[in-house]
Each structure stands twice: as C-alpha cells, then as structure tokens.
XYZ file of C-alpha atoms in Angstrom:
410
model
C 2.014 -3.317 -1.655
C 0.868 -0.466 -4.216
C -1.122 -2.699 -7.011
C -3.723 -4.481 -3.579
C -7.167 -3.513 -3.938
C -7.326 -2.377 0.588
C -4.780 -0.225 2.813
C -4.568 0.081 5.968
C -1.986 1.464 8.918
C -1.998 -0.536 12.808
C -0.826 0.500 15.741
C 0.266 -1.759 18.223
C 2.183 -0.706 21.987
C 5.117 -2.556 22.428
C 6.300 -4.187 24.949
C 10.385 -4.922 24.981
C 13.123 -6.839 26.922
C 15.639 -5.366 28.327
C 17.968 -6.113 25.551
C 16.016 -5.684 22.860
C 14.728 -1.877 24.060
C 18.648 -1.214 23.536
C 18.795 -2.564 20.017
C 15.453 -0.602 19.457
C 18.324 3.050 20.916
C 20.950 1.933 18.702
C 18.201 1.927 15.702
C 17.245 4.898 16.808
C 20.339 6.832 16.741
C 21.789 4.852 13.815
C 18.760 5.892 11.526
C 18.753 9.476 12.289
C 22.727 9.507 12.442
C 21.994 7.906 8.152
C 19.885 10.727 7.876
C 22.594 14.200 9.249
C 25.145 11.637 6.869
C 22.976 12.082 3.969
C 22.177 16.008 4.829
C 25.537 16.682 5.250
C 26.960 14.702 2.962
C 24.835 17.348 0.435
C 25.866 20.399 1.794
C 28.728 19.694 0.937
C 28.016 19.021 -2.397
C 25.953 22.089 -2.814
C 29.523 24.035 -1.354
C 31.607 21.746 -4.035
C 29.231 23.136 -7.171
C 29.646 26.129 -6.678
C 33.306 26.194 -8.075
C 32.689 27.230 -11.355
C 36.331 26.094 -12.129
C 37.762 22.782 -12.759
C 40.419 21.993 -10.102
C 40.406 18.401 -9.992
C 40.605 17.802 -5.832
C 37.106 19.041 -5.703
C 35.580 17.112 -8.661
C 37.340 13.888 -7.252
C 36.133 15.074 -3.684
C 32.106 15.501 -5.543
C 32.799 11.629 -7.612
C 32.964 10.357 -4.184
C 30.601 12.163 -2.289
C 28.370 11.263 -5.081
C 29.782 7.301 -4.998
C 29.259 7.389 -0.843
C 25.826 8.775 -1.361
C 24.219 5.632 -2.344
C 26.256 3.295 -0.855
C 25.462 1.518 1.863
C 28.328 -0.373 2.153
C 30.605 2.423 2.335
C 28.560 4.004 5.456
C 29.390 0.416 7.956
C 33.387 1.209 6.269
C 33.383 4.328 6.492
C 32.087 3.604 10.615
C 32.034 0.789 11.815
C 30.700 0.928 15.061
C 27.797 0.977 13.474
C 28.366 -2.653 12.326
C 28.940 -3.306 16.745
C 25.221 -1.816 17.461
C 23.263 -4.303 16.141
C 22.617 -1.596 13.515
C 21.221 -3.904 9.783
C 21.858 -2.161 6.615
C 17.683 -2.271 5.956
C 17.429 0.946 8.763
C 20.169 2.788 6.646
C 18.467 1.938 3.943
C 15.057 3.613 5.198
C 16.919 6.401 6.469
C 17.269 7.560 3.664
C 15.182 6.753 1.527
C 12.929 9.501 4.234
C 15.594 11.361 3.483
C 15.104 11.233 -0.742
C 10.735 11.909 0.820
C 11.618 14.379 2.194
C 13.549 16.399 -0.765
C 9.989 15.258 -3.309
C 7.681 16.897 -0.431
C 10.022 20.159 -0.555
C 10.012 20.308 -3.567
C 6.075 19.212 -4.369
C 4.791 21.467 -1.601
C 7.366 24.163 -1.052
C 5.855 24.792 2.455
C 7.323 22.161 3.815
C 10.844 23.110 3.566
C 13.628 20.946 3.166
C 15.749 18.665 5.517
C 17.507 19.221 8.015
C 19.971 17.932 10.831
C 17.430 15.756 13.192
C 18.857 16.494 16.748
C 19.154 13.361 19.487
C 15.942 13.696 21.407
C 13.830 11.225 23.802
C 11.032 10.325 21.357
C 12.705 9.196 17.731
C 11.835 6.053 15.274
C 13.229 4.139 12.219
C 11.708 2.025 9.667
C 12.426 -1.754 8.461
C 11.023 -3.059 5.700
C 9.092 -6.479 5.713
C 9.650 -9.045 3.289
C 7.969 -12.438 2.037
C 9.833 -15.827 0.800
C 8.440 -18.298 -1.760
C 5.928 -19.735 0.348
C 5.229 -16.899 2.808
C 1.723 -15.106 2.695
C -0.091 -13.607 5.076
C 0.505 -12.060 8.661
C 2.567 -14.754 9.313
C 4.995 -15.237 6.379
C 6.786 -12.052 6.561
C 10.204 -10.555 7.979
C 8.127 -8.909 10.390
C 4.861 -11.361 11.450
C 1.671 -12.089 13.719
C 3.591 -15.117 15.500
C 0.242 -14.852 17.657
C -2.706 -12.936 18.394
C 0.053 -11.241 20.779
C 3.295 -12.341 19.675
C 5.366 -10.526 16.943
C 8.722 -11.138 15.698
C 10.618 -8.172 13.665
C 13.171 -8.302 12.004
C 16.468 -7.721 13.882
C 14.625 -7.901 17.343
C 13.312 -11.490 18.003
C 9.493 -12.730 19.476
C 8.038 -9.483 21.159
C 4.529 -8.907 23.126
C 2.546 -6.328 21.783
C -0.943 -4.654 22.161
C -3.590 -3.696 19.886
C -6.542 -3.955 18.045
C -4.512 -6.158 15.820
C -6.530 -9.010 16.780
C -9.921 -9.011 14.457
C -7.426 -9.095 11.145
C -7.013 -12.536 11.845
C -10.404 -13.491 10.357
C -8.281 -13.064 7.255
C -5.184 -13.447 8.259
C -4.217 -14.752 5.026
C -5.190 -12.250 2.114
C -3.170 -9.775 4.463
C 0.560 -8.311 3.737
C 1.853 -6.396 5.357
C 4.291 -3.788 4.494
C 6.564 -1.109 5.830
C 6.862 -1.059 10.009
C 8.362 1.845 12.392
C 9.652 1.456 15.482
C 8.664 4.283 17.677
C 10.210 5.109 20.655
C 7.936 8.287 22.639
C 9.335 10.815 24.701
C 8.033 8.561 27.708
C 10.002 5.510 27.113
C 7.578 3.908 25.925
C 7.403 1.925 22.249
C 4.878 1.206 19.106
C 4.894 -0.698 16.533
C 2.544 0.607 13.843
C 2.263 -1.437 10.529
C 1.324 -0.869 6.388
C -0.966 -4.024 5.647
C -2.494 -4.580 2.389
C -5.037 -7.046 1.231
C -7.356 -7.439 -1.938
C -10.271 -8.120 0.778
C -11.778 -4.701 2.591
C -10.572 -4.296 5.842
C -13.823 -3.836 7.435
C -17.191 -5.371 6.372
C -19.785 -3.030 4.754
C -22.764 -1.610 6.135
C -25.946 -1.491 4.666
C -25.960 2.191 2.273
C -27.200 4.902 5.037
C -29.474 6.859 2.732
C -28.089 9.929 3.628
C -26.373 12.747 3.581
C -25.398 15.485 6.574
C -23.314 19.180 6.233
C -20.835 20.067 8.919
C -19.780 23.351 10.116
C -16.915 24.087 12.161
C -16.863 26.402 14.953
C -14.575 27.119 18.581
C -17.733 27.671 20.157
C -18.932 23.951 19.522
C -17.165 21.721 18.182
C -19.556 20.849 15.236
C -22.738 21.910 14.257
C -24.300 19.454 11.535
C -27.369 20.037 8.852
C -29.350 18.584 10.496
C -28.793 20.732 13.695
C -27.454 18.497 15.933
C -24.508 19.878 17.860
C -20.458 18.442 19.447
C -19.080 19.484 22.394
C -15.637 21.541 22.374
C -13.991 19.037 24.673
C -11.301 21.573 25.080
C -8.703 19.004 26.104
C -6.075 21.184 26.306
C -7.814 24.201 28.700
C -8.840 21.749 30.450
C -4.684 21.040 32.325
C -3.299 24.824 30.471
C -2.880 25.944 33.979
C -1.685 22.290 35.962
C 0.657 22.348 32.243
C 2.057 25.802 32.902
C 2.385 24.254 36.364
C 4.669 21.570 35.546
C 6.656 23.310 32.759
C 7.941 26.062 34.797
C 9.482 23.224 37.226
C 10.706 21.842 34.336
C 12.723 25.458 33.487
C 13.169 25.694 36.918
C 15.642 22.571 36.915
C 17.037 22.793 33.695
C 18.196 25.847 35.127
C 19.543 25.094 37.853
C 21.302 21.647 35.913
C 23.063 23.832 33.982
C 24.194 26.984 36.743
C 26.182 23.106 38.337
C 26.604 22.472 34.947
C 25.209 19.107 35.145
C 23.736 17.423 31.684
C 20.510 17.367 30.921
C 20.670 13.922 30.914
C 21.953 13.175 34.212
C 19.781 15.610 36.496
C 17.487 12.663 37.677
C 15.170 15.708 39.058
C 14.896 16.971 35.112
C 14.131 14.103 34.002
C 11.707 13.118 36.367
C 10.014 16.550 35.100
C 10.494 16.197 31.507
C 8.336 12.649 31.786
C 6.060 13.344 33.990
C 5.156 17.131 31.080
C 5.787 14.708 28.598
C 2.076 12.505 30.883
C 0.125 15.704 30.541
C 0.968 16.503 26.829
C 0.139 12.783 26.315
C -2.967 12.108 27.342
C -4.316 15.499 25.967
C -3.146 14.004 22.955
C -4.754 10.783 23.701
C -7.955 12.056 25.339
C -8.153 14.610 21.880
C -7.564 11.645 19.644
C -9.847 9.683 21.241
C -12.257 12.288 21.001
C -12.277 12.656 16.905
C -12.422 8.867 15.841
C -15.227 8.599 18.024
C -17.390 11.419 16.398
C -15.498 10.785 12.565
C -16.743 6.930 12.631
C -20.147 8.178 14.383
C -20.691 10.562 11.065
C -19.264 8.346 8.925
C -21.100 5.335 10.007
C -24.707 6.678 9.805
C -24.537 9.143 6.533
C -23.508 7.785 2.890
C -22.402 11.229 2.430
C -20.535 13.630 5.090
C -19.915 16.934 3.651
C -17.475 19.985 5.329
C -15.575 23.091 4.594
C -12.690 23.434 3.408
C -10.341 24.524 5.987
C -6.697 26.588 6.118
C -5.569 25.885 8.997
C -2.351 27.318 8.768
C -4.257 30.666 8.105
C -6.404 30.416 10.721
C -3.508 29.086 13.101
C -2.296 33.054 12.064
C -5.061 34.996 14.444
C -3.392 35.172 17.547
C -6.824 35.017 19.296
C -8.373 32.376 17.994
C -4.848 29.661 17.142
C -4.921 28.560 20.415
C -8.632 26.795 20.118
C -8.625 26.334 16.363
C -4.848 23.474 17.810
C -7.632 21.948 20.252
C -9.585 21.562 17.994
C -8.001 18.941 16.001
C -10.068 20.233 12.988
C -7.718 19.404 10.361
C -6.871 15.216 12.170
C -10.598 15.299 11.768
C -11.183 15.754 8.194
C -8.116 13.348 7.901
C -9.974 10.232 9.778
C -13.085 11.533 7.982
C -11.690 11.076 4.737
C -9.680 7.706 5.204
C -12.397 5.787 6.539
C -14.949 7.532 4.405
C -12.745 4.731 1.879
C -12.924 2.274 4.559
C -15.875 2.232 4.795
C -17.475 2.595 1.343
C -19.125 6.318 2.058
C -18.033 9.733 -0.130
C -17.258 12.812 2.132
C -16.173 15.951 0.078
C -14.496 19.279 0.881
C -16.398 22.725 -0.700
C -14.717 26.270 0.086
C -17.063 27.261 2.573
C -17.602 30.998 1.545
C -20.165 32.429 2.161
C -21.749 29.984 4.246
C -22.087 31.590 7.006
C -23.482 34.787 4.825
C -25.781 32.753 3.189
C -29.598 32.152 3.748
C -30.079 28.339 3.439
C -34.141 29.107 3.285
C -34.175 31.814 -0.536
C -30.257 31.901 -0.901
C -29.998 35.620 -0.042
C -26.156 36.770 0.953
C -25.554 39.480 3.556
C -23.443 42.392 2.380
C -22.324 45.658 3.025
C -24.195 46.617 6.662
C -25.234 43.629 7.399
C -22.823 41.068 6.806
C -22.571 38.810 10.473
C -19.732 39.103 12.740
C -18.274 36.509 14.918
C -20.712 38.019 18.333
C -24.354 36.837 15.555
C -24.770 33.655 16.805
C -28.909 33.931 15.302
C -30.144 36.147 12.790
C -33.795 36.637 10.673
C -33.137 36.889 6.841
C -34.153 40.456 5.794
C -35.399 39.009 2.522
C -37.518 36.051 3.529
C -37.773 36.436 7.310
C -36.609 32.993 7.742
C -34.766 33.202 11.756
C -31.844 30.430 11.647
C -29.284 29.853 13.937
C -26.251 30.430 13.007
C -23.973 27.039 13.122
C -26.849 25.382 11.331
C -27.662 27.222 9.040
C -23.887 27.086 7.244
C -23.876 23.097 7.801
C -27.810 23.831 6.016
C -25.854 25.767 2.415
C -21.865 23.870 3.423
C -24.289 19.961 2.767
C -26.514 21.906 -0.698
C -22.800 23.212 -1.976
C -21.578 19.043 -1.236
C -24.657 17.547 -2.669
C -24.313 20.690 -6.144
C -20.852 18.708 -6.389
C -21.510 15.345 -6.044
C-alpha cells in the first residue's frame, strides 16, 4: 500500500445479520482483551526490571513474558476461549500493532500519554488486514472485497450489505487495492466499515485550475471570513441542542443512580439503556451535522481555489480558555483544517498554514501594526488604520494578511 501513489479512506454503513453481529462483538472484545494483555505484560516487565539482583526466577519470568508478548499462538493457548468465539489470529495481531503504534506515538509526541488499559464500552472496533492471492487484483480480489456495488465479503464474516459512497470507485475497480479495514460499532449499536484504499491512478478526476488564491480567518463570531470578504456563518450545532441534551443527560444520571441503589448492573437496567441510546443519538446527530457542514465548506474552498491559506491553530491551548472552549470545540476548526489538507492533495490543489502572529493587528493596506494603547481587543470588530486611514472589518483584514503571508511562503 505504501508504494502506491494515491491513498483514500472509505467509510460505509454495515448491515450485518444477528449472527454476524455476534461475531463482530466477539472480535471487538478479543481485540480489546489482546491490547490489555500487552499493557499488563509491559507493566509486569517494568516492575521486574526494577529488581537489580539477578534472581533466577525473575530472569525466567522476564524471558517467558518476552516470548508471550511476541507470540500470538501463546495467547490462544493460554486463553483457549478465544478460539471458541470465532476470533482470528489477525484480530490479535492488529491489536498488537495498535499497541506498538501507541508507544511510537508516545515517544514522538509525549503529550499523547503511555498506552493504558481499555475498558469495556458500548462502542468499539477491531482491524483486519487484506490479503491478495497471486491472481487477485482490485476491489474484488482480496480477502476483504466487494462482491458488487452493495455487498462486501469480509474475513470471518462473509457477505454483508453496505451503504455509502463506494459506487463511484467501480469505474476503475481493478486499479484499486484494499489495505487494512476497520469494523466499528458505535454507541447506538450501528456498525460501520472503514477501508484504506490505494491506487496508482487518482481517485478524483482532475478539474480545471481555478487560478485563484484565498486566505481564510477562522473565528467564533462567524465560522470563517475569506480574503474576498465572503462570510460563512457559524451554525453552532452543539449550542442548538445544548438544553435538550442537558435535560436528557440529567434523566440518564437519575436512572443510573436508581439502578445502583437497587444493586442492578447498568447493562441489565433497561430504562437506563434506553436513555443512554437517546443521549448517544443526540450526540451523534450533532457530530453528523457538523461533519456534513465541514465537508461542504472545505470541498467548496478546495474546488474553487488553487491555493487556500489558513492560520496555524493551537487548539489545545485555545481550549484552556474556559470562556471560549465550548465555542471552539463546537466549531470543529482542527477537523476542518485536516479536511482542507487531505482534499488539497486529492484535488491537486495547494493548502498551507501560516503563523497568525499580528494578522489581526496589521493593516492590510499599508502594513502598519497596532501596538500599545492602539492594540485591538476582541470587542473591536471594525477599525480605521491611524497611519493610512484605511477602514477595515477585523476578520476580512485578517484574512487578507493571512493570504499575503501564504503567498510569500508559497
């Protein structure tokens, strides 16, 4: 997959049978169990390595744990119930790879934290590799493949109906290879399939060059303002249902408390589970509406401009401001910039980010920087440059400065 020139991610809704749901749930549990086994082994190894005296029983235990950590067959031998639930070795291998990736991410970023135990949740996922035979090619040739435009065959599950945007890929199906797939269950009990696809031919047909560049300023007042003066309003999807969601969550908390007082497990408390699904549906609705909006805006920007310039955002630092944290999280800026980045490569456009320093305080007409007592505050939405007399709308002026920085970098 890494040798292919173009990569694409595809997410589809799965409609498994009752038996297939049982197998999927077993694989999700087995993947979490294998991941937790790796965490437990490394925790024990760390404790044993603290013993500096060369005791034979300790050294033997370390050697045993090292063998067990890197041997999938040993996991199945120690826990034979895994083989009786329809779980394949590929599921365990992929869980081990996910654990190793978590450690690599920690070493590279540090802020991500060390791998920890995964608790049982209402949502979950597991991964499977796709293998090709010598004569197998394209979307219909691997161990995880398309049978037709509405059905897939998955390793360990068989034929399942799918729904999504996969139909347009069949125009050049033989040139596309399927990589790792992820089968996911969400908190409301729906199932999804995500595929990593690779090809030497573009997934999107090249469009005519737009011959234009645009700078965008992201803000909480409006979602964005571009350098041409166009404003995209902030839909505030979370705030629109905040009261309804808070009421539903209070009801969920009361039902949880009642179940605990009656010494019933939450999984067997039917009223609690009904309310949990209702809350999860409200949260899913917000996420879906926000993603649809972000996709619409990002696609329009990339399709209509050769160069899109945005400001670098320190979202994590910005979220520490309790007065703006909800508005920033509701806007989904980081997701939006990620969409612009991958869609630029998909459509053959350019996307760059620039340092936002002084983009708001600088006059786009003459370059004068407002400092000291003249420095603009968040309340100053319109201002006049004291040096050249140019009138500015704050966000439009910032977008112009962002574009100028981007053109200088480009």
